[in-house]
Short mmCIF file of C-alpha atoms in Angstrom, two decimals:
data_model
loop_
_atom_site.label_atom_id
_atom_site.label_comp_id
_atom_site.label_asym_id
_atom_site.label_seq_id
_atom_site.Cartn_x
_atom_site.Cartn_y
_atom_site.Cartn_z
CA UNK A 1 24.01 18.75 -64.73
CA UNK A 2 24.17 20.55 -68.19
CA UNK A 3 21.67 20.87 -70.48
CA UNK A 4 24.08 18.34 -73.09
CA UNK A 5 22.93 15.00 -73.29
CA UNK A 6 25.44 11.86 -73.44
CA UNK A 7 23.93 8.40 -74.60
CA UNK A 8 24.95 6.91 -71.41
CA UNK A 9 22.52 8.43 -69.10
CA UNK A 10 19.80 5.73 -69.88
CA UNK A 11 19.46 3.51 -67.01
CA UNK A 12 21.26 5.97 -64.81
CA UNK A 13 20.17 6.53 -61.18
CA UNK A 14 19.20 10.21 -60.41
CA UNK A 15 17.91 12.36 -57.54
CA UNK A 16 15.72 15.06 -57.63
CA UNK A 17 14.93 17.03 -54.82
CA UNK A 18 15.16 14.28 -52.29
CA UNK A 19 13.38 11.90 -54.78
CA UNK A 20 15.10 8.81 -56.49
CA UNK A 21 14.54 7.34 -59.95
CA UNK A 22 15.60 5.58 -62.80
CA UNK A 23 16.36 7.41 -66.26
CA UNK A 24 14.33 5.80 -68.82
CA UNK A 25 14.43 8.78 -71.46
CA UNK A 26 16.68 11.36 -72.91
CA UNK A 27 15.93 13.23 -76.00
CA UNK A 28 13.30 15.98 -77.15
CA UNK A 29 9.50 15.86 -76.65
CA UNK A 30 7.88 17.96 -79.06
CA UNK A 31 6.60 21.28 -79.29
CA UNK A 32 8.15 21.95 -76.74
CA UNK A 33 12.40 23.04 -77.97
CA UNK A 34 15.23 21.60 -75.89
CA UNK A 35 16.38 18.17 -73.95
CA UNK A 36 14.38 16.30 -71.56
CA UNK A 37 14.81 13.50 -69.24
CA UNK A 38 12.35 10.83 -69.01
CA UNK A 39 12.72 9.16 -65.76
CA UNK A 40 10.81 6.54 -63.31
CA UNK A 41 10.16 7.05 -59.72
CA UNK A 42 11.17 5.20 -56.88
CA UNK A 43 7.68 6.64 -54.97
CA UNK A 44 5.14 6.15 -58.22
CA UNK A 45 2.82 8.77 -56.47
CA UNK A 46 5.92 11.39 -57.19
CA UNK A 47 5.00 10.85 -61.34
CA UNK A 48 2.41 12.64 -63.38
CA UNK A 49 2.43 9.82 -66.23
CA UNK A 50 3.35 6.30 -67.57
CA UNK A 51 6.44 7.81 -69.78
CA UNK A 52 3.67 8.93 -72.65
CA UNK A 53 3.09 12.84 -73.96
CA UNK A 54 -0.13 13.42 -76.23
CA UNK A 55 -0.43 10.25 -77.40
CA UNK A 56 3.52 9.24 -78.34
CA UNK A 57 4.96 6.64 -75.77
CA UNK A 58 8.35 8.19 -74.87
CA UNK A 59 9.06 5.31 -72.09
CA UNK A 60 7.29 2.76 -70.23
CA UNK A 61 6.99 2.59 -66.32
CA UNK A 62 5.26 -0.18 -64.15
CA UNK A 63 2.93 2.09 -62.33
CA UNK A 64 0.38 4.57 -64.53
CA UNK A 65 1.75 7.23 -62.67
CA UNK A 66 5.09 6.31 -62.29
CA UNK A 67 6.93 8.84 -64.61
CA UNK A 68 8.01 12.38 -65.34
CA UNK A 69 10.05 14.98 -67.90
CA UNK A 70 12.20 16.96 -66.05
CA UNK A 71 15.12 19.25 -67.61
CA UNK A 72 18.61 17.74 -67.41
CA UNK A 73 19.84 20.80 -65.09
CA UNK A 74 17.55 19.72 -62.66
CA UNK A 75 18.31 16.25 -62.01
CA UNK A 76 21.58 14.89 -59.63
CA UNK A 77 23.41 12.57 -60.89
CA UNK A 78 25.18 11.79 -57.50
CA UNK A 79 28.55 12.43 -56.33
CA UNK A 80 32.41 11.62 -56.43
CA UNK A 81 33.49 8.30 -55.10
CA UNK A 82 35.43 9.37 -52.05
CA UNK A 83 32.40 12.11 -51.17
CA UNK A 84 29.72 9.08 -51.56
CA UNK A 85 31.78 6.84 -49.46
CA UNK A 86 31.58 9.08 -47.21
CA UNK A 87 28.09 10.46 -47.01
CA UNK A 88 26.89 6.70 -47.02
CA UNK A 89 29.10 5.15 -43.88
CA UNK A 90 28.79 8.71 -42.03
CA UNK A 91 32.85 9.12 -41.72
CA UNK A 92 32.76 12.75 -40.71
CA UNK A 93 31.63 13.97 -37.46
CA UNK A 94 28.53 14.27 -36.54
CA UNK A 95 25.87 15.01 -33.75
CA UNK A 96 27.08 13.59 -30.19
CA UNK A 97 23.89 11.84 -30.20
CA UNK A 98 24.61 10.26 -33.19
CA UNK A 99 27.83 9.09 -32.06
CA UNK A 100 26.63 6.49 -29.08
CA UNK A 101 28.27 3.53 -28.47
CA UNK A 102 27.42 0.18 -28.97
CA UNK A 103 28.16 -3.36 -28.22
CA UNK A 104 27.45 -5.37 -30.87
CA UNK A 105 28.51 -9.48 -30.83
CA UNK A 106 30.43 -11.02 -33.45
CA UNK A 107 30.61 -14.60 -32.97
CA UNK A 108 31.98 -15.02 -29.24
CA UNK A 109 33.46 -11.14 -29.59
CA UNK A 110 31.85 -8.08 -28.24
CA UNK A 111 32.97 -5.32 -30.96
CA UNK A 112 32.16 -1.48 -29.72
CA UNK A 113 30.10 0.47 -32.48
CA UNK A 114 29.66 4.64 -33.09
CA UNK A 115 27.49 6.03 -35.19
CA UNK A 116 25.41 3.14 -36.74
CA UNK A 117 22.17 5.18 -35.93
CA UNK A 118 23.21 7.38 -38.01
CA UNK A 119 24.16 4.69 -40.49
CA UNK A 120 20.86 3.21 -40.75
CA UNK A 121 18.99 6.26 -41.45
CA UNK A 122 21.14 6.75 -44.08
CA UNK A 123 20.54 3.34 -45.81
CA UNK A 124 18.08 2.81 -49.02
CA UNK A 125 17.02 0.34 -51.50
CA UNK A 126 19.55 -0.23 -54.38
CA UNK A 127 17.99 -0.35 -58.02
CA UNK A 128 19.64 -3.30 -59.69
CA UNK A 129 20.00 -3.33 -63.58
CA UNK A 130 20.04 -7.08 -64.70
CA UNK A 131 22.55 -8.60 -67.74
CA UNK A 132 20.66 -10.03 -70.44
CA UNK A 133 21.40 -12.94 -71.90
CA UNK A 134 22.47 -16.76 -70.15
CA UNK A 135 26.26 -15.85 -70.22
CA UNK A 136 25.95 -16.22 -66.16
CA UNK A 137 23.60 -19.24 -65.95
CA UNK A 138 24.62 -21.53 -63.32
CA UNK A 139 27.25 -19.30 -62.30
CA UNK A 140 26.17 -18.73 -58.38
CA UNK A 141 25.47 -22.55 -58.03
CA UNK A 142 26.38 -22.73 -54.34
CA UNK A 143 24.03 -19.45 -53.62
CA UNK A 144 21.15 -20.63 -51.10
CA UNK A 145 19.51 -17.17 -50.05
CA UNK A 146 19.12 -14.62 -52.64
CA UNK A 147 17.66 -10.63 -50.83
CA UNK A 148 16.42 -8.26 -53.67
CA UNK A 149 13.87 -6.57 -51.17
CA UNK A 150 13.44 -2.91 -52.58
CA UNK A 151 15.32 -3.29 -55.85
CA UNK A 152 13.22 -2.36 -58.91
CA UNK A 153 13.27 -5.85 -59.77
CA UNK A 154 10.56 -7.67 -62.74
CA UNK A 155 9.02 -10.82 -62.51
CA UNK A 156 10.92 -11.94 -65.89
CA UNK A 157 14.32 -10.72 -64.49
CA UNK A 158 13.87 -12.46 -60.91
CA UNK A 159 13.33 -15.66 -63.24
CA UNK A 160 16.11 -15.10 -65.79
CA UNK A 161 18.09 -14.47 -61.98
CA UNK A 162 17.32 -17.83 -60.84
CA UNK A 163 18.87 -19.62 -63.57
CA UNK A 164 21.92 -18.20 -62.17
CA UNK A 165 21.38 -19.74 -58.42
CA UNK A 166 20.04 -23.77 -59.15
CA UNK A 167 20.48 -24.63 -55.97
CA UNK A 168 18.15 -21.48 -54.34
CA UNK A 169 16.23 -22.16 -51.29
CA UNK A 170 14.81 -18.46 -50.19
CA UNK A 171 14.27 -15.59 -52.77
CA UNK A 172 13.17 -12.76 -50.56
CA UNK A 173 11.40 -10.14 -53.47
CA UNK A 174 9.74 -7.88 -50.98
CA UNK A 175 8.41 -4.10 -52.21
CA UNK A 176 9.03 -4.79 -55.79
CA UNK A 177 5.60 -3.73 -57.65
CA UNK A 178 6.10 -7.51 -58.94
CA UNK A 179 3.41 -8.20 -61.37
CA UNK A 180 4.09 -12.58 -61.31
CA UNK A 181 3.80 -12.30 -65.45
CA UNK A 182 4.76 -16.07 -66.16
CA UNK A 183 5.46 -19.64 -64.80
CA UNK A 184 8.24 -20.65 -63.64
CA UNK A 185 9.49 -24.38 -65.40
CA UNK A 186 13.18 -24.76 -65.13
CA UNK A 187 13.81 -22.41 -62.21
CA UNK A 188 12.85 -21.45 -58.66
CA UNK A 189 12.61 -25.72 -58.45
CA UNK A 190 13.99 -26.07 -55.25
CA UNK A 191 13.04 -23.00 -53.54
CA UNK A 192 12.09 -23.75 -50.20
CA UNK A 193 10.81 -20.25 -49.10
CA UNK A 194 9.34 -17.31 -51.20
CA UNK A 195 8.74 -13.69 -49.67
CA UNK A 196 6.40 -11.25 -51.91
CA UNK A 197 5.72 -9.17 -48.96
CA UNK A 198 4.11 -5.81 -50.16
CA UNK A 199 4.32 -6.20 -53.68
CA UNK A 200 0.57 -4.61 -54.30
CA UNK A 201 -0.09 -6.02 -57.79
CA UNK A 202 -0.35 -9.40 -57.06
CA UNK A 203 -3.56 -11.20 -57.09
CA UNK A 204 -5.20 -14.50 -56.63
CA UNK A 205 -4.86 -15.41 -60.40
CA UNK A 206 -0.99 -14.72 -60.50
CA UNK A 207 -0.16 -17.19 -57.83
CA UNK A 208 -1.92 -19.88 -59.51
CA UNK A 209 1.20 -19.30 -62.03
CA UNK A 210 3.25 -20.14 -58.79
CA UNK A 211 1.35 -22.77 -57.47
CA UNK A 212 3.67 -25.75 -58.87
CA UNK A 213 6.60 -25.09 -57.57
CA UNK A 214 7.63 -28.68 -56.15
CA UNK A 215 9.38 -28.18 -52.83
CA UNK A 216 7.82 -24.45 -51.51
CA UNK A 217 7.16 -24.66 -47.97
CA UNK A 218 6.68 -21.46 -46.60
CA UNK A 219 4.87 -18.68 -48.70
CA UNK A 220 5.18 -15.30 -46.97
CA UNK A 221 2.16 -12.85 -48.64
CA UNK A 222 2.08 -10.05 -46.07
CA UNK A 223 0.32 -6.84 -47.55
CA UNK A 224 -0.29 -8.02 -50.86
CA UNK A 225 -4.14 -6.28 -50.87
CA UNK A 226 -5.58 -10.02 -51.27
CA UNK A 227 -8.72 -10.89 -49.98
CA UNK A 228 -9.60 -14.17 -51.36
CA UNK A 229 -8.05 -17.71 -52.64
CA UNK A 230 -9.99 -20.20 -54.92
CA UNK A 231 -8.32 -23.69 -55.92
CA UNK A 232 -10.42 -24.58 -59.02
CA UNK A 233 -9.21 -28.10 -59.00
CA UNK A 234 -10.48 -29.17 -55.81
CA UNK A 235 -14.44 -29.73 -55.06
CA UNK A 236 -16.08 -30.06 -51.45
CA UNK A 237 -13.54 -31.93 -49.35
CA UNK A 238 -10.73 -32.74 -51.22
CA UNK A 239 -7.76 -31.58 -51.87
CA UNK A 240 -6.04 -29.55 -54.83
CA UNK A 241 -2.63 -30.35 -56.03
CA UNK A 242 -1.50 -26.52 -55.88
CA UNK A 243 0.92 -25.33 -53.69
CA UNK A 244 1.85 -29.28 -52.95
CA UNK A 245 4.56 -28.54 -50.03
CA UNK A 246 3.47 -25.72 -48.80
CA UNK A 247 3.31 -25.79 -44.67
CA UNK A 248 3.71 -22.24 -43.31
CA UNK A 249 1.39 -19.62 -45.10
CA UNK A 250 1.55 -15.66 -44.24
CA UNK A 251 -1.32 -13.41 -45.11
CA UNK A 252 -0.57 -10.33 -42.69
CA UNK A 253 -2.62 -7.27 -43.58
CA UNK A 254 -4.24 -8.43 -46.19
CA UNK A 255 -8.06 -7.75 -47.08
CA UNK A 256 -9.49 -10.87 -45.72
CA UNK A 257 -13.11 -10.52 -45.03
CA UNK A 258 -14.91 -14.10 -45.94
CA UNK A 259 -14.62 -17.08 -44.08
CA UNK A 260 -14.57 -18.95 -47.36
CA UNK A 261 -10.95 -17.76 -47.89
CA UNK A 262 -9.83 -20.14 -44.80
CA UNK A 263 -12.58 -23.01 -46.48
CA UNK A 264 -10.37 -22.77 -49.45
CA UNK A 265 -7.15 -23.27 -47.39
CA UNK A 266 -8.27 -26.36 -45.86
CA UNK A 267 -7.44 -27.53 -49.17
CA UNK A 268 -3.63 -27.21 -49.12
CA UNK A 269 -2.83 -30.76 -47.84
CA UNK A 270 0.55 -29.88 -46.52
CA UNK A 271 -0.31 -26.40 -44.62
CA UNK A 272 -0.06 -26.88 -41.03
CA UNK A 273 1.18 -23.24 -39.89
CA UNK A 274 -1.11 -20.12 -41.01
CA UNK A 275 -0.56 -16.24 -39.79
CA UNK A 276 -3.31 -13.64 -40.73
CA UNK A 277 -2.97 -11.43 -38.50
CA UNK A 278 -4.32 -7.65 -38.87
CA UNK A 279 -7.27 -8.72 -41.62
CA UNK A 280 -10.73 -7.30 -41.64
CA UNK A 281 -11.56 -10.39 -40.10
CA UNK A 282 -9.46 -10.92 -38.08
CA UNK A 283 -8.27 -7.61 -36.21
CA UNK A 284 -7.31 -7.95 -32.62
CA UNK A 285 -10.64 -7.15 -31.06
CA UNK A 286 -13.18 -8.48 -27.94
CA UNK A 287 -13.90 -11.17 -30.36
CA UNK A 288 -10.37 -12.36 -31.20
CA UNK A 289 -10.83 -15.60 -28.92
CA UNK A 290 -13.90 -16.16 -31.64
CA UNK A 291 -12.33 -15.66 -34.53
CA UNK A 292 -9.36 -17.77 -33.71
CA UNK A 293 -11.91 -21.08 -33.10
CA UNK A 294 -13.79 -20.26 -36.28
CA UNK A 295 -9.90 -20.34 -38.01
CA UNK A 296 -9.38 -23.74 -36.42
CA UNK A 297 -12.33 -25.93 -36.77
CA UNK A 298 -12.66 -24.61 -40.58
CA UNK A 299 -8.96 -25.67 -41.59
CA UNK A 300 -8.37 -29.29 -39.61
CA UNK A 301 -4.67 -29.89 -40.57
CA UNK A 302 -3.91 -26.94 -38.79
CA UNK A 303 -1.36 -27.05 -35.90
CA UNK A 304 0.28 -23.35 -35.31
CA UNK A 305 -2.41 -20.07 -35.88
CA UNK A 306 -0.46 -16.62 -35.59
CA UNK A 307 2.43 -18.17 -33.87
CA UNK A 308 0.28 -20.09 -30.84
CA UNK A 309 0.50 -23.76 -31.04
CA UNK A 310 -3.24 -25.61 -31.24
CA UNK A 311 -3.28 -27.70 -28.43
CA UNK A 312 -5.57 -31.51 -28.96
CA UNK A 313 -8.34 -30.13 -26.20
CA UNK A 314 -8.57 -26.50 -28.14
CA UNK A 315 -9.10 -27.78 -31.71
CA UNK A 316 -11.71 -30.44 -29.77
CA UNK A 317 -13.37 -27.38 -28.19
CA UNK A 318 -12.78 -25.45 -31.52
CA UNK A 319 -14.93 -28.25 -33.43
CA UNK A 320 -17.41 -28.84 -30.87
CA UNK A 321 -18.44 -25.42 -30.63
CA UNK A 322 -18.44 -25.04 -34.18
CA UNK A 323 -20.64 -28.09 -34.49
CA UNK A 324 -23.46 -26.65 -32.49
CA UNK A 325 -23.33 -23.17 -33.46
CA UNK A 326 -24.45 -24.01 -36.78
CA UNK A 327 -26.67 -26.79 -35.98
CA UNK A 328 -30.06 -24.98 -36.28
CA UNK A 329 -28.46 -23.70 -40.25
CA UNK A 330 -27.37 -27.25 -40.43
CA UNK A 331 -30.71 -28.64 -40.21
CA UNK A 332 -32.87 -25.96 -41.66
CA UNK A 333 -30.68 -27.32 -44.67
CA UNK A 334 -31.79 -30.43 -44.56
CA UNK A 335 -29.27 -31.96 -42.26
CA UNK A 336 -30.38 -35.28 -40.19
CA UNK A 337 -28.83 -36.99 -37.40
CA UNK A 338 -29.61 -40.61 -39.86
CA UNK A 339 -26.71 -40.04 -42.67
CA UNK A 340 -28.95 -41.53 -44.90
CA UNK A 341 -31.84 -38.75 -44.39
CA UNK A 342 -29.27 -36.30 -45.44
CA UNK A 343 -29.87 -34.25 -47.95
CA UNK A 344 -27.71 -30.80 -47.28
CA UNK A 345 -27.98 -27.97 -49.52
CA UNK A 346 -25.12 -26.84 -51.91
CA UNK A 347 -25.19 -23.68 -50.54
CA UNK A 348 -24.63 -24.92 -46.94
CA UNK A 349 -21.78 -27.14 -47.98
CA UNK A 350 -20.02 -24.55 -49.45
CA UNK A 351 -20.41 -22.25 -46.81
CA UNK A 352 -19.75 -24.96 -44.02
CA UNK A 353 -17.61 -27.73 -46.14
CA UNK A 354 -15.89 -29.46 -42.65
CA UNK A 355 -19.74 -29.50 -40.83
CA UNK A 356 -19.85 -33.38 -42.29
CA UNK A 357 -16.93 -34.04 -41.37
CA UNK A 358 -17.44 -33.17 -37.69
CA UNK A 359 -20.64 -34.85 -38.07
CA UNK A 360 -18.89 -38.10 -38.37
CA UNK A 361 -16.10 -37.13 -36.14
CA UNK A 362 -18.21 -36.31 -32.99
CA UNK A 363 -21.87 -37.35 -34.23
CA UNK A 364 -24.40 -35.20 -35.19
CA UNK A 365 -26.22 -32.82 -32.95
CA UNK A 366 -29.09 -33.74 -30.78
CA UNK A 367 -31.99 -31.73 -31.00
CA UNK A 368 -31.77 -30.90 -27.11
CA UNK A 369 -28.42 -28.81 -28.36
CA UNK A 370 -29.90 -26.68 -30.65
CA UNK A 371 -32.82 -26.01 -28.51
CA UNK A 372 -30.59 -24.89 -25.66
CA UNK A 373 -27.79 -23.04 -28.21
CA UNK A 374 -26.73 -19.87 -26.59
CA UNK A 375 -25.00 -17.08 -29.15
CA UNK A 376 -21.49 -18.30 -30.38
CA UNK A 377 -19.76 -15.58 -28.36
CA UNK A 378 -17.25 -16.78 -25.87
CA UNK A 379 -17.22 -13.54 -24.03
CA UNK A 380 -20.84 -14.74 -23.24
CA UNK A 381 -20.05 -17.78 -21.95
CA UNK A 382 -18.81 -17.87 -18.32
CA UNK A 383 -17.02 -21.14 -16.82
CA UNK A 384 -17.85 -22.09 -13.06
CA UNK A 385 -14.41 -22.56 -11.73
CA UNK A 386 -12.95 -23.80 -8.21
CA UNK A 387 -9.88 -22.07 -7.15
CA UNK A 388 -7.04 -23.83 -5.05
CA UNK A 389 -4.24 -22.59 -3.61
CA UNK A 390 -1.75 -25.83 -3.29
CA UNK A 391 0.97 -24.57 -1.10
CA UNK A 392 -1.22 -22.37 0.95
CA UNK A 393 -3.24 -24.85 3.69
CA UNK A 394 -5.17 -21.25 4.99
CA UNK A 395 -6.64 -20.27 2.01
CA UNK A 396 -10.33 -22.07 1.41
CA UNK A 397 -11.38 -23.40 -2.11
CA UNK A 398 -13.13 -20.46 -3.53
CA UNK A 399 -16.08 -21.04 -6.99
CA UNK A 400 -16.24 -18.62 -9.17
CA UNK A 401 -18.08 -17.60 -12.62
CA UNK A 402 -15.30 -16.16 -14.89
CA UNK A 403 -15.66 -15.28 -18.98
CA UNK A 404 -13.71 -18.17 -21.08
CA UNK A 405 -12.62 -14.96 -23.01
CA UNK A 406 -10.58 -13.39 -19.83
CA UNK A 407 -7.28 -13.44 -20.31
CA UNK A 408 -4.75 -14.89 -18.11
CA UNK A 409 -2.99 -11.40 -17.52
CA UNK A 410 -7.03 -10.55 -15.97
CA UNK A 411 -7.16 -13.25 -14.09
CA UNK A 412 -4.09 -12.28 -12.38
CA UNK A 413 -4.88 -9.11 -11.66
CA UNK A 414 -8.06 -10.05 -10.32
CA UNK A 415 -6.17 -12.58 -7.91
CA UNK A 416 -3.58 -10.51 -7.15
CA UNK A 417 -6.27 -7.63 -5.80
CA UNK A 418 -8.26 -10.51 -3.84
CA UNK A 419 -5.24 -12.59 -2.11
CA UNK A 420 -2.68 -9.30 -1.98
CA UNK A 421 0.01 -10.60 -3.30
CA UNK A 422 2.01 -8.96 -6.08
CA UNK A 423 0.91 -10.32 -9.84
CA UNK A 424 4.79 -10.77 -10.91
CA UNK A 425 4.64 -13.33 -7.81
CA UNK A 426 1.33 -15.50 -9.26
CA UNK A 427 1.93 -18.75 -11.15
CA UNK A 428 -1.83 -20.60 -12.61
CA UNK A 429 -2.46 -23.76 -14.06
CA UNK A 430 -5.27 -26.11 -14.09
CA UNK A 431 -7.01 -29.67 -13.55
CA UNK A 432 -9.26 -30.91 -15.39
CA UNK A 433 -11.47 -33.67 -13.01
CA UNK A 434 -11.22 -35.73 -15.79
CA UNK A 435 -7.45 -36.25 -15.71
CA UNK A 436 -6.70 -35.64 -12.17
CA UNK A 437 -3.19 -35.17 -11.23
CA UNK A 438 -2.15 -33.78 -14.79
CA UNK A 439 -1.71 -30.06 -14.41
CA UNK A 440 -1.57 -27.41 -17.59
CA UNK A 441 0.35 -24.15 -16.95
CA UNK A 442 -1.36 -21.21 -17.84
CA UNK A 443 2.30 -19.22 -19.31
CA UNK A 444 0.96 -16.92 -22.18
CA UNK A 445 -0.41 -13.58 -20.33
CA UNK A 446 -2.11 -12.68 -23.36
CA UNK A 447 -4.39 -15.79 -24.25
CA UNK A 448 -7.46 -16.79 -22.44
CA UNK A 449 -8.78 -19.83 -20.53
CA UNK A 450 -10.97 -20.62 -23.53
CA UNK A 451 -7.41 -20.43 -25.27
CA UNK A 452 -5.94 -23.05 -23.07
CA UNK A 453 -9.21 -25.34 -23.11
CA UNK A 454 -10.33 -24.78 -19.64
CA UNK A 455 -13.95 -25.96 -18.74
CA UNK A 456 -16.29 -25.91 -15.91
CA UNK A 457 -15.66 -27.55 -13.29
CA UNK A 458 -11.82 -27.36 -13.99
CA UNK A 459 -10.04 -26.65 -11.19
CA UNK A 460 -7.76 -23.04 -11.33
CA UNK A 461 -4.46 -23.98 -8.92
CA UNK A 462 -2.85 -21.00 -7.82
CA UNK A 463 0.69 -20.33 -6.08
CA UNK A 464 2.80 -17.40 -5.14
#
């Protein structure tokens, strides 16, 4: 481009050596002589500034660093229509390999595809620019899903957006640099499911301004950078009125590193589905099988965790174990197993605010269970199990000591290598002495016994 200026170029996309952005400035920026461009970057870590030169603000951007003058004869202002068109959908020939057929299925209708590799590489984020004004409100009234993932969108335009869809039920926002700057009171009502995946500058207090909305169910919050969640409203076992519909939470990569974040979510009286996967504390490690029973007892609505179902006998194992692990803090608080000798700390309730609960729920612990408390780490807990082979009249029962925290994928292995038979061939399940004659399959590879509730004594049936 020239070094002549049009009024126009405000708001115009531009690309500068590979880089995108947004013109937010065209004019001079004294001393020094001659036009400049003022312009925000897609990649805020490509800017020097926030649009301001010795102390005169030129242009605002969302992100301190987020802008930059550059001449006008260094910035692209794209290309032709017919040369775009074809640079986007890759309509020239290209690399062989990027020419590799497909079969892709429309409907009932297997379609054959070249090029799309190419096609997706090519793809980016498109930076909308948003009317003003409520000539369009209402207009989109039949609109139920609404995608502005990667689009330079505002909190105050996704709003003044929404009053065009009224009947919205997912609003998908993700890698935005949303800053949530206001409530929402006569739109986003009937939004079912919200996605602010990766916007980095929201925190805890912003989705208080959020927390109202009548009819959200599912609240997706992956890499966000939070690390903790306070309901003011709600004391020691009860419940707050945020979030009142809210069932399916998602707190993926996050910063999560106190137990008294999941305290705080047994609070949401609708939430019955939770994934945290990837948090400080709660990274896929030895102690995974831990963490997971920790998760349960402390949230007791709870029915899904990371995907995996709760089962009646894990959450019972979940709570029982939970119980006694913290019986010698319980009591060193002043617990008692007479309710009316109670007198627990504040501290301890805080920390612990379900222990009461499962006080009630299973009675409170003996003194012979503290006494004989072993560490609260299931790899440290082994399970005396009898083996059976049903269909196999040769093969002798067979006890053995195995680690609740082995996973079913071990314990084939370990079969497989004993009985020498191939581990694709093995099918478990077990039977608890208690309910004889009801078997459990063991399906998930990747869980462990402790996972599926199995106890000593059970019995671990085996057939190839």
């Amino acid at each position: 481009m020239s070094d002549t200026l049009t009024p126009d170029v405000i708001g115009r996309r531009v690309e500068v050596n590979g880089e995108h952005a947004t013109v937010r400035f065209a004019g001079v920026v004294p001393p020094v002589a001659g036009p400049w461009l003022g312009v925000e970057w897609d990649n805020p870590e490509r800017g020097k500034h926030d649009g301001s030169h010795e102390g005169t603000v030129y242009f605002k951007c969302r992100h301190p660093t987020g802008g930059s003058f550059i001449r006008p004869n260094k910035v692209n202002f794209g290309t032709d229509f017919l040369t775009a068109i074809k640079n986007r959908y890759v309509l020239e020939d290209g690399p062989e390999e990027d020419r590799k057929e497909q079969i892709v299925t429309l409907g009932n209708k297997p379609v054959e595809t070249v090029g799309f590799d190419s096609l997706m590489k090519q793809q980016s984020e498109n930076k909308l620019k948003f009317p003003s004004g409520s000539a369009l409100t209402g207009t989109f009234s039949a609109l139920k899903v609404l995608v502005l993932n990667q689009t330079g969108i505002t909190w105050a335009e996704v709003l003044r957006c929404a009053a065009w869809c009224p009947g919205l039920e997912e609003l998908y926002l993700e890698s935005n640099n949303i800053v949530i700057s206001e409530r929402p009171t006569d739109v986003l009502q009937t939004v079912k499911l919200l996605d602010l995946s990766s916007n980095q500058l929201i925190d805890e207090n912003q989705l208080y301004l959020i927390a109202h909305l009548p009819r959200l169910e599912q609240l997706i919050l992956s890499d966000v950078g939070i690390s903790s969640i306070h309901f003011p409203d709600a004391g020691i076992g009860c419940k707050t009125s945020m979030f009142p519909s809210l069932q399916y939470l998602v707190v993926n990569d996050n910063q999560i590193s106190q137990w008294s974040f999941f305290n705080e979510l047994d609070k949401l009286p609708s939430l019955r589905a939770l994934s945290c996967l990837r948090n400080p504390l709660t990274k896929e490690d030895k102690e995974a099988n831990t963490t997971r029973q920790l998760i349960i007892a402390s949230i007791g609505q709870l029915k899904t965790l990371n995907k995996c179902e709760i089962l009646p006998k894990e959450r019972r194992t979940a709570e029982l174990d939970y119980r006694k692990a913290f019986g010698n803090e319980w009591k060193q608080a002043g617990g008692h197993q007479d309710p009316d000798k109670n007198r627990l700390s504040e501290e301890f309730l805080r920390a612990h605010p379900r222990y009461q609960f499962l006080c009630l729920k299973y009675g409170a612990p003996e003194d012979w269970e503290l006494k004989t408390q072993q560490p609260f780490m299931l790899k440290n807990q082994l399970l005396t199990l009898k083996i059976k082979y049903p269909d196999q009249l040769d093969q002798k029962v067979l006890e053995k000591q195995l680690p609740g925290s082995m996973t079913i994928q071990k314990v084939k292995g370990w079969l497989s290598r004993l009985l020498k038979v191939p581990v694709s061939d093995l099918l478990l399940s077990y039977e608890s002495p208690k309910e004889p004659g009801i078997e459990i399959k063991l399906e998930n590879d990747l869980q462990s016994l402790r996972f599926y509730s199995v106890e000593n004594e059970d019995c671990l049936l085996v057939r190839w």
